[in-house]
Short mmCIF file of C-alpha atoms in Angstrom, two decimals:
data_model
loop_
_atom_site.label_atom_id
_atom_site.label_comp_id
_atom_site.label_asym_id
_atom_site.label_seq_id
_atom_site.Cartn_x
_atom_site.Cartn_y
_atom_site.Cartn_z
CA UNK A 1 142.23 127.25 125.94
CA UNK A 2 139.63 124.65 125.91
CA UNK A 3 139.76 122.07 123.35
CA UNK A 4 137.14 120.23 122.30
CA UNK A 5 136.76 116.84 120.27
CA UNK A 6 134.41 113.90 118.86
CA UNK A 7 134.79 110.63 118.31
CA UNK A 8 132.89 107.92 117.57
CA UNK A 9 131.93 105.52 114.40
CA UNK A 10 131.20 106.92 111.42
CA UNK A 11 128.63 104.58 109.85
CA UNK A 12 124.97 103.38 111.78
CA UNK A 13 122.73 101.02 110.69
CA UNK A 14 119.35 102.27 110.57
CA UNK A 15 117.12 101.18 113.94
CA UNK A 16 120.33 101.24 115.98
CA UNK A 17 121.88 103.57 118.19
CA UNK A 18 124.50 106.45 117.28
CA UNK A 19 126.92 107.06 119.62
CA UNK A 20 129.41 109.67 120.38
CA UNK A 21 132.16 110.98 122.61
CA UNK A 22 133.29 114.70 123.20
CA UNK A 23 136.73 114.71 125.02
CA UNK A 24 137.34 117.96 126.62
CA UNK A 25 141.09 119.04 127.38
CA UNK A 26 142.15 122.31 128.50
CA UNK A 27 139.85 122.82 131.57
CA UNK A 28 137.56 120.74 133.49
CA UNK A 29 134.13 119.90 132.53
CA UNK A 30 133.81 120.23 136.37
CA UNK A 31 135.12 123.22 137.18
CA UNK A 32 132.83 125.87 135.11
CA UNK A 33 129.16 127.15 135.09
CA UNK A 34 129.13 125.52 131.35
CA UNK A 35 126.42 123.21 129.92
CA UNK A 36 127.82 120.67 127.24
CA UNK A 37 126.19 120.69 124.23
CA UNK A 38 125.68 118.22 120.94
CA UNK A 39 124.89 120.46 117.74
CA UNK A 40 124.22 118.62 114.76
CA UNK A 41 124.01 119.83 110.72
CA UNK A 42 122.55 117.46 108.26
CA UNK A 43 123.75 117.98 105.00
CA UNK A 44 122.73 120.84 103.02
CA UNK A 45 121.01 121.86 105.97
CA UNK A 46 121.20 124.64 109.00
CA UNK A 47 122.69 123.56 112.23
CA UNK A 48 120.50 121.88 114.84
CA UNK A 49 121.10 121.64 119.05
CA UNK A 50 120.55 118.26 120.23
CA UNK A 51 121.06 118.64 123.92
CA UNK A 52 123.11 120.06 126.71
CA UNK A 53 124.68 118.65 130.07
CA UNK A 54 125.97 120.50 132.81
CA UNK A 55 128.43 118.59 135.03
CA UNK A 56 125.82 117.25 137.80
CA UNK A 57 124.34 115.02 135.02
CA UNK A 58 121.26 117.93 134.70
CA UNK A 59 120.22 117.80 131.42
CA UNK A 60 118.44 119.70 128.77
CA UNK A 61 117.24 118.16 125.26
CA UNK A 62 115.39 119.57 122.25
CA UNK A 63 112.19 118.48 122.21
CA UNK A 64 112.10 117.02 118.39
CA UNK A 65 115.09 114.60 119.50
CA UNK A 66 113.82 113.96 123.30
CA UNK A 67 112.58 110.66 122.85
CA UNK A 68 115.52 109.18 121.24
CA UNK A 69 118.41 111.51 123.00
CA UNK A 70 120.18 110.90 126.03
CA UNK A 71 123.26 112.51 127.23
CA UNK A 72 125.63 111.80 129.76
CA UNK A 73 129.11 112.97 131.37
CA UNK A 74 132.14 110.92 132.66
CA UNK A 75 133.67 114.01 134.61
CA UNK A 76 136.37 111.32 135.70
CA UNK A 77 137.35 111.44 132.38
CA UNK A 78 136.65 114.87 131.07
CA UNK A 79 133.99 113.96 128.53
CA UNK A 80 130.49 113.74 127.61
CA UNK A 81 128.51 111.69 125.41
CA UNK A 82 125.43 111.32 123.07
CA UNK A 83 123.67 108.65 122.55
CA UNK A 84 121.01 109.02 120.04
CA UNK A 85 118.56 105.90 119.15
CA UNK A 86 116.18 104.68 116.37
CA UNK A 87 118.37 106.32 113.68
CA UNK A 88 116.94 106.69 109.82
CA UNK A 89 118.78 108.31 107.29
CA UNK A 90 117.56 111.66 108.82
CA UNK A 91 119.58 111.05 111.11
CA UNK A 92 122.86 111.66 108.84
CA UNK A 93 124.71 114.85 109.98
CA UNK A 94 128.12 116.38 111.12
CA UNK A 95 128.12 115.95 115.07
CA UNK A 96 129.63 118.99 116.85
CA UNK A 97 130.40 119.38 120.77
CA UNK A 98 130.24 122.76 122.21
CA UNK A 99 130.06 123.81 125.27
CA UNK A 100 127.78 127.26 126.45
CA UNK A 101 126.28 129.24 129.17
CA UNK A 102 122.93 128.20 130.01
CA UNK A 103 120.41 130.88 128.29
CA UNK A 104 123.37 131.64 125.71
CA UNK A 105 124.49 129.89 122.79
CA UNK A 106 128.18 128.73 122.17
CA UNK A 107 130.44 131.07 122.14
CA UNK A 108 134.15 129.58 122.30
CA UNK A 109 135.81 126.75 120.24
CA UNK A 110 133.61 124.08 119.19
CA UNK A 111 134.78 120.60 118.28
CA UNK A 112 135.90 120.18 114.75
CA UNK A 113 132.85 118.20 114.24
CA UNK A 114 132.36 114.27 113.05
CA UNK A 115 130.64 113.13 109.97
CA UNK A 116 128.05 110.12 111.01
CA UNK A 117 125.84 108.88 108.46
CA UNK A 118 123.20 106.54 108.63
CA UNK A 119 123.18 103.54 106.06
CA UNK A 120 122.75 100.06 106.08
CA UNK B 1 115.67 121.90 111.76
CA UNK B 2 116.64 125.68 111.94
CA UNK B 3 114.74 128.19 113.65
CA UNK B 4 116.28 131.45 112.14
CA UNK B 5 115.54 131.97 108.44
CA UNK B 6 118.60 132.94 106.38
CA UNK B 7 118.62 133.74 102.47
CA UNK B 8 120.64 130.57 101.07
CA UNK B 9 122.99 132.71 99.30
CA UNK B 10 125.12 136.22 99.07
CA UNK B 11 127.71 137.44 96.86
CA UNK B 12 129.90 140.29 96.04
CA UNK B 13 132.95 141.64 94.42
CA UNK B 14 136.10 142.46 96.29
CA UNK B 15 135.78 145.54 98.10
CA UNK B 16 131.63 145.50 97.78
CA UNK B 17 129.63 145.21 101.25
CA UNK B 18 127.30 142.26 101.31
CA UNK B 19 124.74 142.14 103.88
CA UNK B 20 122.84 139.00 105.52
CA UNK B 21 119.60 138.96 107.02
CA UNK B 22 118.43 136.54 109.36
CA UNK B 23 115.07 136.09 110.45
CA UNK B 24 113.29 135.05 113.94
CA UNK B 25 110.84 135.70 116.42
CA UNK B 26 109.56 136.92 119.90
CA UNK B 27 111.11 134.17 121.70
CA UNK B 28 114.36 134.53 120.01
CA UNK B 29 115.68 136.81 118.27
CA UNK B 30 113.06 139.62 119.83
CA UNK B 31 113.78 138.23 123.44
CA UNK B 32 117.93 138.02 123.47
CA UNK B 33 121.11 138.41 122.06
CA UNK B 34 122.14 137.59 118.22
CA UNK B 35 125.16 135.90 117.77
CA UNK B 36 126.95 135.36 114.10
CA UNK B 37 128.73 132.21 112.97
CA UNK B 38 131.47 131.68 110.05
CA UNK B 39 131.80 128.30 108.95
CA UNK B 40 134.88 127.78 106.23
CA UNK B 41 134.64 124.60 104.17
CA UNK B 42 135.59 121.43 106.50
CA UNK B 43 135.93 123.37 109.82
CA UNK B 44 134.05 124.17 113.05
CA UNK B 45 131.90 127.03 113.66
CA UNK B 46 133.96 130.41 114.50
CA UNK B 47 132.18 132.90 116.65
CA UNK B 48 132.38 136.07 114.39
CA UNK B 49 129.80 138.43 116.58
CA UNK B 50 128.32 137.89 119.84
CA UNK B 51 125.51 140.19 121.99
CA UNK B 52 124.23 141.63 118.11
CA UNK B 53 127.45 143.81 117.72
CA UNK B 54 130.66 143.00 119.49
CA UNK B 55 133.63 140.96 117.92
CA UNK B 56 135.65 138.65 119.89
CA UNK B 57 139.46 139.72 119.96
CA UNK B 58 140.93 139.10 116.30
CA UNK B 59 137.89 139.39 113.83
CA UNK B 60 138.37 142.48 112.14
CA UNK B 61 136.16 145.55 112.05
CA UNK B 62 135.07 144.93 108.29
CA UNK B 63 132.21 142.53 109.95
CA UNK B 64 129.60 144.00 112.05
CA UNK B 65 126.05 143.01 113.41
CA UNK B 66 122.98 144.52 113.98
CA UNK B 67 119.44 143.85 115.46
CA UNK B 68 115.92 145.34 114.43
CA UNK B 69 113.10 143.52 116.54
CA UNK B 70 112.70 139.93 115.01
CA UNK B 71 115.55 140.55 112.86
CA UNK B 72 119.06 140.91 112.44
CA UNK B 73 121.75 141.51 110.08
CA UNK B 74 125.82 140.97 109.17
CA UNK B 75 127.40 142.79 107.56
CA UNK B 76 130.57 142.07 105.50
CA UNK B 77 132.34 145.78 104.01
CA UNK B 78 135.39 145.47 102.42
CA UNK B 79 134.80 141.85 100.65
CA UNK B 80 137.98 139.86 100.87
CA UNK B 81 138.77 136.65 99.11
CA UNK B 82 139.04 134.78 102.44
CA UNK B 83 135.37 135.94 103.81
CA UNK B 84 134.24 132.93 101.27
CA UNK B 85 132.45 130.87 103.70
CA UNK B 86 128.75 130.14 105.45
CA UNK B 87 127.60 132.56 107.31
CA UNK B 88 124.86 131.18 110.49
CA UNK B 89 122.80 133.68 113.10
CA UNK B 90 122.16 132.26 116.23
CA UNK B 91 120.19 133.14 119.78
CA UNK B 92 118.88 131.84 122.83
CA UNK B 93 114.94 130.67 122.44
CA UNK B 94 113.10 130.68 125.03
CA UNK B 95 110.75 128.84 124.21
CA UNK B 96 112.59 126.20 123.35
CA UNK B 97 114.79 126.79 126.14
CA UNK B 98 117.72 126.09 124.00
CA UNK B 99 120.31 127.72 121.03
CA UNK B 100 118.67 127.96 117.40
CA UNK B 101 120.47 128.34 114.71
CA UNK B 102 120.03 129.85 111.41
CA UNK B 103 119.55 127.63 107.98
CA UNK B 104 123.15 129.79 106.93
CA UNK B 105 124.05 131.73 104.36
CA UNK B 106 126.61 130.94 101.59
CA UNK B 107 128.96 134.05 100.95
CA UNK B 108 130.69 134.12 97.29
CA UNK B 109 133.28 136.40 96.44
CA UNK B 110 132.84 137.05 92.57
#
């Protein structure tokens, strides 16, 4: 069974970038017809997709983050990443990976999310 | 920011049903399949219903979905202690050529 998780700092300064890591064990990020996705929820607040990868490096973003989002994949390693600049305290959410069919939403274990607020 | 518009709360005595609406639009919830969400306190997102009505293997029968145009529902019969949780509807838009999510629902079990 697939098993997905994030890492990645916990605390941003405003203006700078937020980065994150999804390591993926339990399959290949390679091997599937699955994109990669970054769902965030801010608190209080409903979730949110970010983005999505699939394994070429073809990616997908939401168009309220597009400017600031980029995503990438290190197949070598079995992960993909988020990189997410210009932060403001909007910014602060719980990061999830997830992975998904494309024209589907997640649908099997999603990483037990990371905590990443924005503060200087 | 979520798509799908969810009241922000539900509750319910033991036993009671509670029911959770969740509203979209043409390009989501009136184009494709609903899926349902339960979120306990500190954990991940557990796929509870997928394609409007069908449970993955191991959620019990006491939850079911259903669709209506723009709309859909969950339903919880039976409340149990352990269905305390939030409660998110999610589908494929098409517009946005992406998942949306709904702003969740807070189930309390009075």
């Amino acid at each position: 069974q697939l098993l997905l998780q994030e890492s990645g700092p916990g605390l941003v300064k405003p203006s700078e970038t937020l980065s994150l890591t999804c390591s993926v064990s339990g399959g290949s990020i390679s091997r599937s017809r699955y994109y990669w996705a970054w769902i965030r929820q801010p608190p209080g607040m409903g979730l949110e997709w970010i983005g999505s990868i699939f394994y070429s490096g073809n990616t997908y973003y939401n168009p309220s983050l597009k400017s600031r989002v980029t995503i990438s994949v290190d197949t070598s390693k079995n992960q993909f990443s988020l990189n997410l600049n210009s932060v403001t305290a909007a910014d602060t959410a719980v990061y999830f990976c997830a992975n998904h069919y494309y024209g589907s939403v997640p649908e099997g274990p999603w990483g037990q999310g990371t905590l990443v607020t924005v503060s200087s | 920011q979520s798509v799908l518009t969810q009241p922000p709360s539900a509750s319910g005595t033991p036993g009671q049903r509670v029911t959770i609406s969740c509203s979209g639009s043409s390009s989501n919830i009136g184009n494709d399949y609903v899926y349902w969400y339960q979120r306990l306190p500190g954990t991940a997102p557990k796929l509870l219903i997928y394609r409007n009505n069908q449970r993955p293997s191991g959620v019990p029968d006491r939850f079911s979905g259903s669709t209506s145009g723009t709309s859909a529902s969950l339903a919880l019969s039976g409340l149990r202690s352990e269905d305390e949780a939030d409660y998110y509807c999610a589908a494929w838009d098409a517009s946005l050529s992406g998942p949306v999510f709904g702003t969740g629902t807070k189930v309390t079990v009075l």
